[in-house]
PDB file of C-alpha atoms in Angstrom:
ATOM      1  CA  UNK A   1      -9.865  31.781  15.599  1.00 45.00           C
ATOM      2  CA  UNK A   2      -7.184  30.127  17.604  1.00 54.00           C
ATOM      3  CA  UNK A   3      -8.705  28.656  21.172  1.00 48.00           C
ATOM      4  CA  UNK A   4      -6.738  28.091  24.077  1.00 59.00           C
ATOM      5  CA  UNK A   5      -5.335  24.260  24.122  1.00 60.00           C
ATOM      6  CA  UNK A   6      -6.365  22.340  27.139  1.00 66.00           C
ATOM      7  CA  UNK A   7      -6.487  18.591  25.621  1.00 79.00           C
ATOM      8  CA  UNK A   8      -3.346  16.582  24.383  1.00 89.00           C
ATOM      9  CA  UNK A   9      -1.567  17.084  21.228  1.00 90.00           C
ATOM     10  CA  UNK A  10      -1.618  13.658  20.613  1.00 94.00           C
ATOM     11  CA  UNK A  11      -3.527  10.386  22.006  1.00 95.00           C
ATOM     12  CA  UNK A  12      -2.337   9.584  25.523  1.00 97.00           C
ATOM     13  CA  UNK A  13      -0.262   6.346  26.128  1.00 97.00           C
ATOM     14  CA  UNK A  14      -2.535   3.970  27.788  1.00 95.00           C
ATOM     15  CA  UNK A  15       0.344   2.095  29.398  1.00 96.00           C
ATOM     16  CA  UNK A  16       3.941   2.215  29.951  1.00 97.00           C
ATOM     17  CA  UNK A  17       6.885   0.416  28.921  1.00 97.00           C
ATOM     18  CA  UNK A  18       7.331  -1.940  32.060  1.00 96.00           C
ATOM     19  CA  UNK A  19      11.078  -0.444  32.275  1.00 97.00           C
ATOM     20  CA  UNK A  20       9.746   2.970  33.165  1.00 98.00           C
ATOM     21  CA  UNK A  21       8.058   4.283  36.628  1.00 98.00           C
ATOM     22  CA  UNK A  22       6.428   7.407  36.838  1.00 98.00           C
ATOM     23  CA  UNK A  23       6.251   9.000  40.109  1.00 98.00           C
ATOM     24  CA  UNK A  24       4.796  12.397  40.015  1.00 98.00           C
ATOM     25  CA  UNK A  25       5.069  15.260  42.593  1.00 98.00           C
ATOM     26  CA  UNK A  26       2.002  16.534  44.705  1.00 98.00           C
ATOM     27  CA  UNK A  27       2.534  19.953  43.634  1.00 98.00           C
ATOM     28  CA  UNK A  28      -0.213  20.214  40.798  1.00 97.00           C
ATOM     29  CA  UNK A  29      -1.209  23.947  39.419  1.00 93.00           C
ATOM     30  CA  UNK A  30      -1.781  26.170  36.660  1.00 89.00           C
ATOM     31  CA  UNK A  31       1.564  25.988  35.459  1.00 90.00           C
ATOM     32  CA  UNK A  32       2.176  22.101  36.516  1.00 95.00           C
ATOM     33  CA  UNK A  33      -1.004  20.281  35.418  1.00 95.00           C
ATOM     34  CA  UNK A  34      -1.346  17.069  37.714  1.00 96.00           C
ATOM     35  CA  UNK A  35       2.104  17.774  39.287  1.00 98.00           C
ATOM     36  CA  UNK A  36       5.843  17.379  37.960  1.00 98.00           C
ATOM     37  CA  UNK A  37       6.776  14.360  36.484  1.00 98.00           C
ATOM     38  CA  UNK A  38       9.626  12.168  38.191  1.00 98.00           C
ATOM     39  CA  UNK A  39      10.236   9.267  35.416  1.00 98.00           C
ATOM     40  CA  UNK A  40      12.431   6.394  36.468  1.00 98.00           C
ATOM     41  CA  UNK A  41      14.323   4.819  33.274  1.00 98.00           C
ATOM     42  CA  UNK A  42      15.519   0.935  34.803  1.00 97.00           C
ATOM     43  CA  UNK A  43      16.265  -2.453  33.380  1.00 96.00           C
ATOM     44  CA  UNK A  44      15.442  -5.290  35.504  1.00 94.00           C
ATOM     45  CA  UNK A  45      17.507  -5.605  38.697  1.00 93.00           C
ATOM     46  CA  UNK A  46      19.997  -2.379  37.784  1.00 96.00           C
ATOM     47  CA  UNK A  47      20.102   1.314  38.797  1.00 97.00           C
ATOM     48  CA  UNK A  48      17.558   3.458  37.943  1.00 98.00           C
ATOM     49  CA  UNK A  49      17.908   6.748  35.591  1.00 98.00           C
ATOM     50  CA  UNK A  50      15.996   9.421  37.551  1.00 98.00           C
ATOM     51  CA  UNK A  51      14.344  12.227  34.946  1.00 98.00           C
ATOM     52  CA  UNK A  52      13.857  15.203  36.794  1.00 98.00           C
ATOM     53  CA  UNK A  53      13.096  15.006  40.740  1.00 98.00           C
ATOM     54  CA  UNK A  54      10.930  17.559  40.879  1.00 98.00           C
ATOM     55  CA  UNK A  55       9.979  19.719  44.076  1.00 98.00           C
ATOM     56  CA  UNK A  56      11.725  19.747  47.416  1.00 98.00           C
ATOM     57  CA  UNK A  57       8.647  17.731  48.805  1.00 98.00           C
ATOM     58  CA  UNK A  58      10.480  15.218  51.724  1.00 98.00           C
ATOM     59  CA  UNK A  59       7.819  12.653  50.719  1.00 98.00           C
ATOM     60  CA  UNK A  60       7.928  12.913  46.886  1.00 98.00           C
ATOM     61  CA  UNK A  61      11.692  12.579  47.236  1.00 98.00           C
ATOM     62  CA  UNK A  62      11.896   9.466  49.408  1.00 98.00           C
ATOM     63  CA  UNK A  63       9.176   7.628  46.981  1.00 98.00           C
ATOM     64  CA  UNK A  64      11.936   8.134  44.011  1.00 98.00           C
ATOM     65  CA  UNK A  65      14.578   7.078  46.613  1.00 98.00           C
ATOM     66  CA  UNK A  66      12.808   3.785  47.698  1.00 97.00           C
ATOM     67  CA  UNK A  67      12.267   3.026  44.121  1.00 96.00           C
ATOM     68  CA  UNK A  68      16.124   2.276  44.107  1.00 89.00           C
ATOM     69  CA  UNK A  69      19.301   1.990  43.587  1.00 97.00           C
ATOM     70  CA  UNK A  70      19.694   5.241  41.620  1.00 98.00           C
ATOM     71  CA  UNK A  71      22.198   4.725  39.461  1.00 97.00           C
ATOM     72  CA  UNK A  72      21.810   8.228  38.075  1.00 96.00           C
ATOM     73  CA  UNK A  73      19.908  11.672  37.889  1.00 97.00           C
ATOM     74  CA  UNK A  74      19.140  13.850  35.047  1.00 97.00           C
ATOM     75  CA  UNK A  75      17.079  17.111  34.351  1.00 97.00           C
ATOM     76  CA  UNK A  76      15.432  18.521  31.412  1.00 97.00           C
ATOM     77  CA  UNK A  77      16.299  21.786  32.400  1.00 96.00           C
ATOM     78  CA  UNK A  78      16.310  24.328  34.890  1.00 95.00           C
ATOM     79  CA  UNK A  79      12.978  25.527  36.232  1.00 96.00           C
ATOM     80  CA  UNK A  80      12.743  24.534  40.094  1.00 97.00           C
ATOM     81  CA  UNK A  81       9.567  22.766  39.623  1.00 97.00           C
ATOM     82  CA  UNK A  82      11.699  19.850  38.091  1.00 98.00           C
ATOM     83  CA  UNK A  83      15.186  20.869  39.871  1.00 97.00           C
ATOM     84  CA  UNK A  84      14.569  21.931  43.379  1.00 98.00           C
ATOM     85  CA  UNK A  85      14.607  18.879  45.297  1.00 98.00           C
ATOM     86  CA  UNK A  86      17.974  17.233  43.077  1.00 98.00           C
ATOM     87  CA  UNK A  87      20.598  18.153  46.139  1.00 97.00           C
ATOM     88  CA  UNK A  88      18.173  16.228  48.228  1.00 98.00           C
ATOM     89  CA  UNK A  89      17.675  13.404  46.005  1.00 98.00           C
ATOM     90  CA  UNK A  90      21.354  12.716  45.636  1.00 98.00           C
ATOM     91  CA  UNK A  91      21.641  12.733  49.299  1.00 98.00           C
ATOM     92  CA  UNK A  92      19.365  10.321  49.956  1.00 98.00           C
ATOM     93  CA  UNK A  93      20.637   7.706  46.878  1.00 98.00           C
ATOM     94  CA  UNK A  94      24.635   8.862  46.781  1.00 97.00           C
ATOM     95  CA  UNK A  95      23.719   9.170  42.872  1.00 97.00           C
ATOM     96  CA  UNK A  96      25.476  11.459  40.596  1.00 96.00           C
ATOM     97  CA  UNK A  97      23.646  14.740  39.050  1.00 96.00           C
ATOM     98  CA  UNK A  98      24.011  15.715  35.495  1.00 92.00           C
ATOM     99  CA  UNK A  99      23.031  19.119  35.309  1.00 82.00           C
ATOM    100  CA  UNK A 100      21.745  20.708  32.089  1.00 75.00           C
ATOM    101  CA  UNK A 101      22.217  21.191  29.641  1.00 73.00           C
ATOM    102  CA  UNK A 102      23.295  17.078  29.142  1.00 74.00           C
ATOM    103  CA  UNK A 103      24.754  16.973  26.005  1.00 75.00           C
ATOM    104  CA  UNK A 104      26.567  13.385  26.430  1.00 86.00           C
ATOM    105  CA  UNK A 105      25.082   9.597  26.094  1.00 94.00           C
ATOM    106  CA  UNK A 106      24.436   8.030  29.121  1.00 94.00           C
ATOM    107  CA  UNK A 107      24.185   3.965  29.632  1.00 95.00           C
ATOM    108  CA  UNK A 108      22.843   2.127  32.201  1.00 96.00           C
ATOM    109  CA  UNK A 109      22.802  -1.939  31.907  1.00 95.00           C
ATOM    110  CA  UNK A 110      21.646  -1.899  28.398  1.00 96.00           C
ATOM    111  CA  UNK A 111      19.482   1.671  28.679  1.00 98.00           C
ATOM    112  CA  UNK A 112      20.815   4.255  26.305  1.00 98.00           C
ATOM    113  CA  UNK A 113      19.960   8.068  27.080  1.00 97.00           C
ATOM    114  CA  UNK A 114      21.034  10.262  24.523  1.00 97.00           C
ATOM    115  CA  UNK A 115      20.876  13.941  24.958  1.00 97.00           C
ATOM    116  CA  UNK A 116      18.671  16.110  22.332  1.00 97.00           C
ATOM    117  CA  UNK A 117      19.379  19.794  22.506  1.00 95.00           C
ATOM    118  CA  UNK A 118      15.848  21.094  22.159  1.00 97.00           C
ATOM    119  CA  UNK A 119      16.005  25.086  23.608  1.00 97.00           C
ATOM    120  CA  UNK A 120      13.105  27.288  23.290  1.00 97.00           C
ATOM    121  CA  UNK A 121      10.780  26.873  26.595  1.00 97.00           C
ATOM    122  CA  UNK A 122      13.979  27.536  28.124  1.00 96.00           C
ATOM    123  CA  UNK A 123      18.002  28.242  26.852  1.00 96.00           C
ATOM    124  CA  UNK A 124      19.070  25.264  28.753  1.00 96.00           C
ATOM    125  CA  UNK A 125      16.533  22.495  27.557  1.00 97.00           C
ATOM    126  CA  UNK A 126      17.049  19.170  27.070  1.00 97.00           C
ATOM    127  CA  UNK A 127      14.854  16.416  25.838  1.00 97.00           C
ATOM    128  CA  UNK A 128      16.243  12.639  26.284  1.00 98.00           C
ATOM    129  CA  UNK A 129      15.598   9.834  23.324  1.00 98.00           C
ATOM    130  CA  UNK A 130      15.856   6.881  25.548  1.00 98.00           C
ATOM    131  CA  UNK A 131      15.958   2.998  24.029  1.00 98.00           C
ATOM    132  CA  UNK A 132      16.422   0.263  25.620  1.00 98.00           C
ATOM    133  CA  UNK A 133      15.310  -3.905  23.853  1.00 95.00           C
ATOM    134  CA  UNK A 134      14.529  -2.051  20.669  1.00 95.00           C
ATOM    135  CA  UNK A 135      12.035   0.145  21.576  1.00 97.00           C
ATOM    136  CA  UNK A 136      12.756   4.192  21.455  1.00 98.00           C
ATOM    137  CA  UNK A 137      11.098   6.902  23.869  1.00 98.00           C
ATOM    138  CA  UNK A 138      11.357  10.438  24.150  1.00 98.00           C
ATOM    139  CA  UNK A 139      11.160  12.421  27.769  1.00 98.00           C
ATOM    140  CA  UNK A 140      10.186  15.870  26.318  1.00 98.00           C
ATOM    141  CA  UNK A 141      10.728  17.753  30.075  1.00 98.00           C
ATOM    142  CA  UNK A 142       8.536  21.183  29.501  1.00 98.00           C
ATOM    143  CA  UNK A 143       9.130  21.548  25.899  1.00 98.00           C
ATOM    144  CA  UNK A 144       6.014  18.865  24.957  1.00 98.00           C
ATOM    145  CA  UNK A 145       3.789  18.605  27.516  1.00 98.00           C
ATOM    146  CA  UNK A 146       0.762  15.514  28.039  1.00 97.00           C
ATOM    147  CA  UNK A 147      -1.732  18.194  28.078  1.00 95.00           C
ATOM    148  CA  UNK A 148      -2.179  21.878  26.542  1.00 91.00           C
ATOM    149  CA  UNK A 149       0.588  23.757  25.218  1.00 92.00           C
ATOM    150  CA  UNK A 150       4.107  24.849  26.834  1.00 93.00           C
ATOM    151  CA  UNK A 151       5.159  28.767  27.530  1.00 93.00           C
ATOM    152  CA  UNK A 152       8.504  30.097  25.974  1.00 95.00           C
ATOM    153  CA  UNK A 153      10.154  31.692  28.480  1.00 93.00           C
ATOM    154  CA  UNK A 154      11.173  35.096  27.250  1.00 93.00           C
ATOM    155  CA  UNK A 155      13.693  36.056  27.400  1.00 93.00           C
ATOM    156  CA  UNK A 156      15.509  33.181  28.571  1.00 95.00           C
ATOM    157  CA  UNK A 157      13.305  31.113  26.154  1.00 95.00           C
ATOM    158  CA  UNK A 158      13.182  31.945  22.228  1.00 97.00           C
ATOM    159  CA  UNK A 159      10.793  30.804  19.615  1.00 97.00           C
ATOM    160  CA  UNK A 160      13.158  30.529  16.447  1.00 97.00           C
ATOM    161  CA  UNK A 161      14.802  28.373  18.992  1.00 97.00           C
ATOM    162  CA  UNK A 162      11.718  26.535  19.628  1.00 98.00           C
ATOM    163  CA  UNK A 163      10.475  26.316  16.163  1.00 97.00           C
ATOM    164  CA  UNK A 164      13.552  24.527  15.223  1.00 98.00           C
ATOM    165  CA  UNK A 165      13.372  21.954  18.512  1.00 98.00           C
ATOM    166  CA  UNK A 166       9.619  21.145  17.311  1.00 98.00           C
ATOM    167  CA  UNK A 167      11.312  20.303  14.508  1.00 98.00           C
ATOM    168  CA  UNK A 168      13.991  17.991  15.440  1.00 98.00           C
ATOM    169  CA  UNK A 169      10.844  16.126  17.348  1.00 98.00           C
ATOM    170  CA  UNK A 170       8.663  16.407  14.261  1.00 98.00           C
ATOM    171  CA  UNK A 171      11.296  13.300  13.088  1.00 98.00           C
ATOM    172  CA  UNK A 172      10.791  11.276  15.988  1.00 98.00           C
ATOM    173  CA  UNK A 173       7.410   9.794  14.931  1.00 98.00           C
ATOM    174  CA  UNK A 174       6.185   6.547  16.915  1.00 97.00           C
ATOM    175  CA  UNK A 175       8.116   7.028  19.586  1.00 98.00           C
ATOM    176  CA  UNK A 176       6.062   8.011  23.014  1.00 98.00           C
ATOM    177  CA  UNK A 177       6.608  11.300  24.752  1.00 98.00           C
ATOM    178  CA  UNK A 178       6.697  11.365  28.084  1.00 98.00           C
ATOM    179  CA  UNK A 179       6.649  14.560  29.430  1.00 98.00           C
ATOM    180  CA  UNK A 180       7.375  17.192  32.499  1.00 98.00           C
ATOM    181  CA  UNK A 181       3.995  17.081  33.110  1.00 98.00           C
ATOM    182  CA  UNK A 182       0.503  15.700  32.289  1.00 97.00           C
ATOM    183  CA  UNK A 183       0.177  12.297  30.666  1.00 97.00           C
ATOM    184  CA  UNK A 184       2.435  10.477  28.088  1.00 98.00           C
ATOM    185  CA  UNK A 185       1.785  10.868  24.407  1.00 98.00           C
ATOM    186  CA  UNK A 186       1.587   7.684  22.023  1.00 98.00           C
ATOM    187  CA  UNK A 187       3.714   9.648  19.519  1.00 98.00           C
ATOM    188  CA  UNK A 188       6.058  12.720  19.447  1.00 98.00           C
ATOM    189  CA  UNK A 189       6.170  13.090  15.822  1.00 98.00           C
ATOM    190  CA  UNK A 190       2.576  14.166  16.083  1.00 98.00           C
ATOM    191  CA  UNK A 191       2.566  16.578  19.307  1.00 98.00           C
ATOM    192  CA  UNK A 192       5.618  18.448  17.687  1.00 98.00           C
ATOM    193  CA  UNK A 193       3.653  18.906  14.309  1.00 98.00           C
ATOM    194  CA  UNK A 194       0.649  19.641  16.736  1.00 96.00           C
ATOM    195  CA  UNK A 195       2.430  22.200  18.897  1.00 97.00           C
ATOM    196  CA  UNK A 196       4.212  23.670  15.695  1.00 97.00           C
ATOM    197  CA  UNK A 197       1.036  24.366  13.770  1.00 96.00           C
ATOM    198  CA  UNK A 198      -0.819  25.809  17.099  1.00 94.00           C
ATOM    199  CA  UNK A 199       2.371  28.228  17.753  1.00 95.00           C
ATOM    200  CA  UNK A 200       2.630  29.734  14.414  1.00 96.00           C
ATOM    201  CA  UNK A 201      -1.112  30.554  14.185  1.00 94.00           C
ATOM    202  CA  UNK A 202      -0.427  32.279  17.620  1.00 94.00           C
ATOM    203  CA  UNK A 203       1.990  34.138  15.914  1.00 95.00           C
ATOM    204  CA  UNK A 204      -0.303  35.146  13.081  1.00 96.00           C
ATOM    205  CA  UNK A 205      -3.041  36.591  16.173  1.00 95.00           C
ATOM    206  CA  UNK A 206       0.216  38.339  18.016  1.00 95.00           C
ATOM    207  CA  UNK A 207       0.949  39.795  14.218  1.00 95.00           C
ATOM    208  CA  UNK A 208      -2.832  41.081  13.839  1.00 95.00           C
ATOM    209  CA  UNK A 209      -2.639  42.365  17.155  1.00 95.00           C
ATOM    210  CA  UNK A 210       0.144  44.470  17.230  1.00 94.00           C
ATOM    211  CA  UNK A 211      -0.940  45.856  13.275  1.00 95.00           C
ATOM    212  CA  UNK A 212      -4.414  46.796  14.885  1.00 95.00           C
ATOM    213  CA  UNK A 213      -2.554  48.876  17.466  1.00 94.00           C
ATOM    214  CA  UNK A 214      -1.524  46.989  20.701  1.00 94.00           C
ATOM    215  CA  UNK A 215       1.122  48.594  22.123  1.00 89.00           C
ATOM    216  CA  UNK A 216       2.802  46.239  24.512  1.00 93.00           C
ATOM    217  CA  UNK A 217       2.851  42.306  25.283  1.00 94.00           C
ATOM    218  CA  UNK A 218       0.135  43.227  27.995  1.00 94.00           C
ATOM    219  CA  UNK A 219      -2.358  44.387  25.290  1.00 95.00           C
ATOM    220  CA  UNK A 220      -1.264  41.995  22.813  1.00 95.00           C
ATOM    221  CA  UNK A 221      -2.213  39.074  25.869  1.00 94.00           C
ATOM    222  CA  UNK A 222      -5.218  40.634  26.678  1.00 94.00           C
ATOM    223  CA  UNK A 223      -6.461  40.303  22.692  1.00 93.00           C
ATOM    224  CA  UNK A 224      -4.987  37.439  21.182  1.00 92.00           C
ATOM    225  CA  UNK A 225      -6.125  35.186  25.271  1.00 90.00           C
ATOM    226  CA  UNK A 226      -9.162  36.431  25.698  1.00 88.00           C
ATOM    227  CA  UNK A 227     -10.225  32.811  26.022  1.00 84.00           C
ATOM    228  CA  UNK A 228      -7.805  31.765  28.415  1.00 85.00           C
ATOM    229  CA  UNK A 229      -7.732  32.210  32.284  1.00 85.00           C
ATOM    230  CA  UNK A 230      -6.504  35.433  33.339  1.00 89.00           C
ATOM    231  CA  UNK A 231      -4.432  33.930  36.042  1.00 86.00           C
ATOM    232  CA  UNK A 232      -2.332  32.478  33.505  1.00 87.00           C
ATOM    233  CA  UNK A 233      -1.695  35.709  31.501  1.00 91.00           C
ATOM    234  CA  UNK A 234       1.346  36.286  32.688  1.00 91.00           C
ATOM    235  CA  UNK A 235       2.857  33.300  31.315  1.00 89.00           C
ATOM    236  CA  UNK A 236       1.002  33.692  28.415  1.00 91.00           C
ATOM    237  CA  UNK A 237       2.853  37.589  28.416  1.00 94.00           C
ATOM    238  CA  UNK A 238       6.089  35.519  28.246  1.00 92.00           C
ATOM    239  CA  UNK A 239       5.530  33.608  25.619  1.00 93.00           C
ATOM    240  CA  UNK A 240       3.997  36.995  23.405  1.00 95.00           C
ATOM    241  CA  UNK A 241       7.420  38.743  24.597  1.00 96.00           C
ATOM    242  CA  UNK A 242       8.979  35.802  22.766  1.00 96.00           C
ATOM    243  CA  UNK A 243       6.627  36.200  19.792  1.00 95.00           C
ATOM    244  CA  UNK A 244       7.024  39.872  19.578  1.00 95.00           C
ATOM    245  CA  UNK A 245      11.263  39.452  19.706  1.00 95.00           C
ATOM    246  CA  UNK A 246      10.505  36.936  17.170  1.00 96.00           C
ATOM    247  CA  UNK A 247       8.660  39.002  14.960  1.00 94.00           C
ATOM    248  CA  UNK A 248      11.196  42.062  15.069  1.00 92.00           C
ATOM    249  CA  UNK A 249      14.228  39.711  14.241  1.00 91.00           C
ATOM    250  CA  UNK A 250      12.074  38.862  11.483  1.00 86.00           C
ATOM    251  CA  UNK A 251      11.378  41.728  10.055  1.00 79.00           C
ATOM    252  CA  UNK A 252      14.526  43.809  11.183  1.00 62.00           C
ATOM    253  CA  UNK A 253      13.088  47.169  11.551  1.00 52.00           C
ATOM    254  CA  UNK A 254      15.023  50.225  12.250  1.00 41.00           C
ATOM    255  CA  UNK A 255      16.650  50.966  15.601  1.00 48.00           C
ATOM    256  CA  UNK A 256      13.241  52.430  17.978  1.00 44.00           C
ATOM    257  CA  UNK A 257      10.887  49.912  16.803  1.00 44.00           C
ATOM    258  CA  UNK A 258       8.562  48.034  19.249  1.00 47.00           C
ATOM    259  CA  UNK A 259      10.360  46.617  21.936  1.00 46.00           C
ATOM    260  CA  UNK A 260       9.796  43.313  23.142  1.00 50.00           C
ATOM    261  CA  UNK A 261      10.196  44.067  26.798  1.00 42.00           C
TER     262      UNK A 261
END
């Protein structure tokens, strides 16, 4: 049996590299855990990278703001949680916004972001491996979360996509992950193996499932997350949708088969 995730998929960083701020977001939830996650990448006395501002929250914004200079602002992807207050942001700091997907290297006085094309969660996402003095970290936006497991966002999001992102991070082992939300993770290595392992046994349940007779995603949710809140099944129904397109690329049945949406 395959329980709902609620705890980290790896232990949680108990401090930060004193080059990074975190400033998160009072707009905590279901979906957002404690709140989005604004991470501020800086070497001493230079511009900060901004990761993400988050909400349009006046008071969230003009924290990241006093924490300046901004010498730049990036996003992980698209969602509004981590996008919707970026026009504001700039406004306030004059810094430039590099929309995603980022697929260039960034530098800022000796603090290298390069770009990691990681889709799956969503099409556009992005996670950052960021070094700076030797040490490597990796901001993981939605796609690794500090606590529980992320949604794929069907049909925007795609798990072979996914499966092969978890991948990619599955190399990056003792490197933190700081992520879109919830804490950050002492290694991303080990929450990508973690989150790999936990979304292919989902995939076995959604497989069961739909052999025992579920019809739709709905059914398929209300089976295989029994043990999770309702009011997050219809996030859950995304990421089935995802599993079920998934399983019908996989198996390339004729034209008529079950249909994802």
């Amino acid at each position: 049996m395959v329980s709902h995730v609620t705890i980290p998929a790896a232990e949680v960083l108990e401090s930060l590299p004193d080059w990074v701020t975190l400033i998160r977001a009072p707009n905590p939830g279901p979906m957002t855990l404690d709140g989005t996650n604004t991470w501020l990448l800086r070497a001493p006395g230079a511009g900060a990278v901004v990761v993400d501002p988050g909400p349009l929250d006046e008071g969230h914004l003009r924290a990241v703001a006093a924490d300046g200079p901004v010498a730049a602002i990036i996003l992980t992807h698209g969602h509004a949680d981590h996008t919707e207050g970026v026009a504001r942001l700039a406004e306030l700091t004059g810094a430039p916004v590099y929309d995603p997907p980022v697929l260039e290297a960034l530098e800022v006085d000796g603090v290298a972001v390069e770009p990691l094309a990681t889709p799956g969660h969503t099409k556009d996402s992005v996670c950052f491996l960021v070094g700076y003095q030797g040490r490597e970290i990796v901001l993981t936006g939605d796609t690794i979360l500090g606590r529980g497991t992320t949604v794929v966002a069907w049909p925007d999001g795609d798990l072979g996509d996914y499966f092969g992102s978890l991948g990619r991070l599955a190399r990056l082992d003792g490197r933190a992950a700081l992520p879109g939300h919830g804490p950050a993770l002492t290694d991303t290595g080990v929450a990508a193996r973690f989150y790999r392992a936990h979304r292919e046994a989902r995939l076995e349940q959604v497989r069961a499932a739909l052999a025992a007779g579920a019809g739709d995603a709905a059914e398929v949710v209300a089976r295989v997350y029994a043990d999770v809140d309702p009011s997050l099944w219809p996030a859950a129904e995304w990421s089935v949708r995802a599993q079920i397109d998934f399983l019908r690329r996989e198996s390339h049945p004729p034209a008529g088969g079950l249909d994802a949406t």
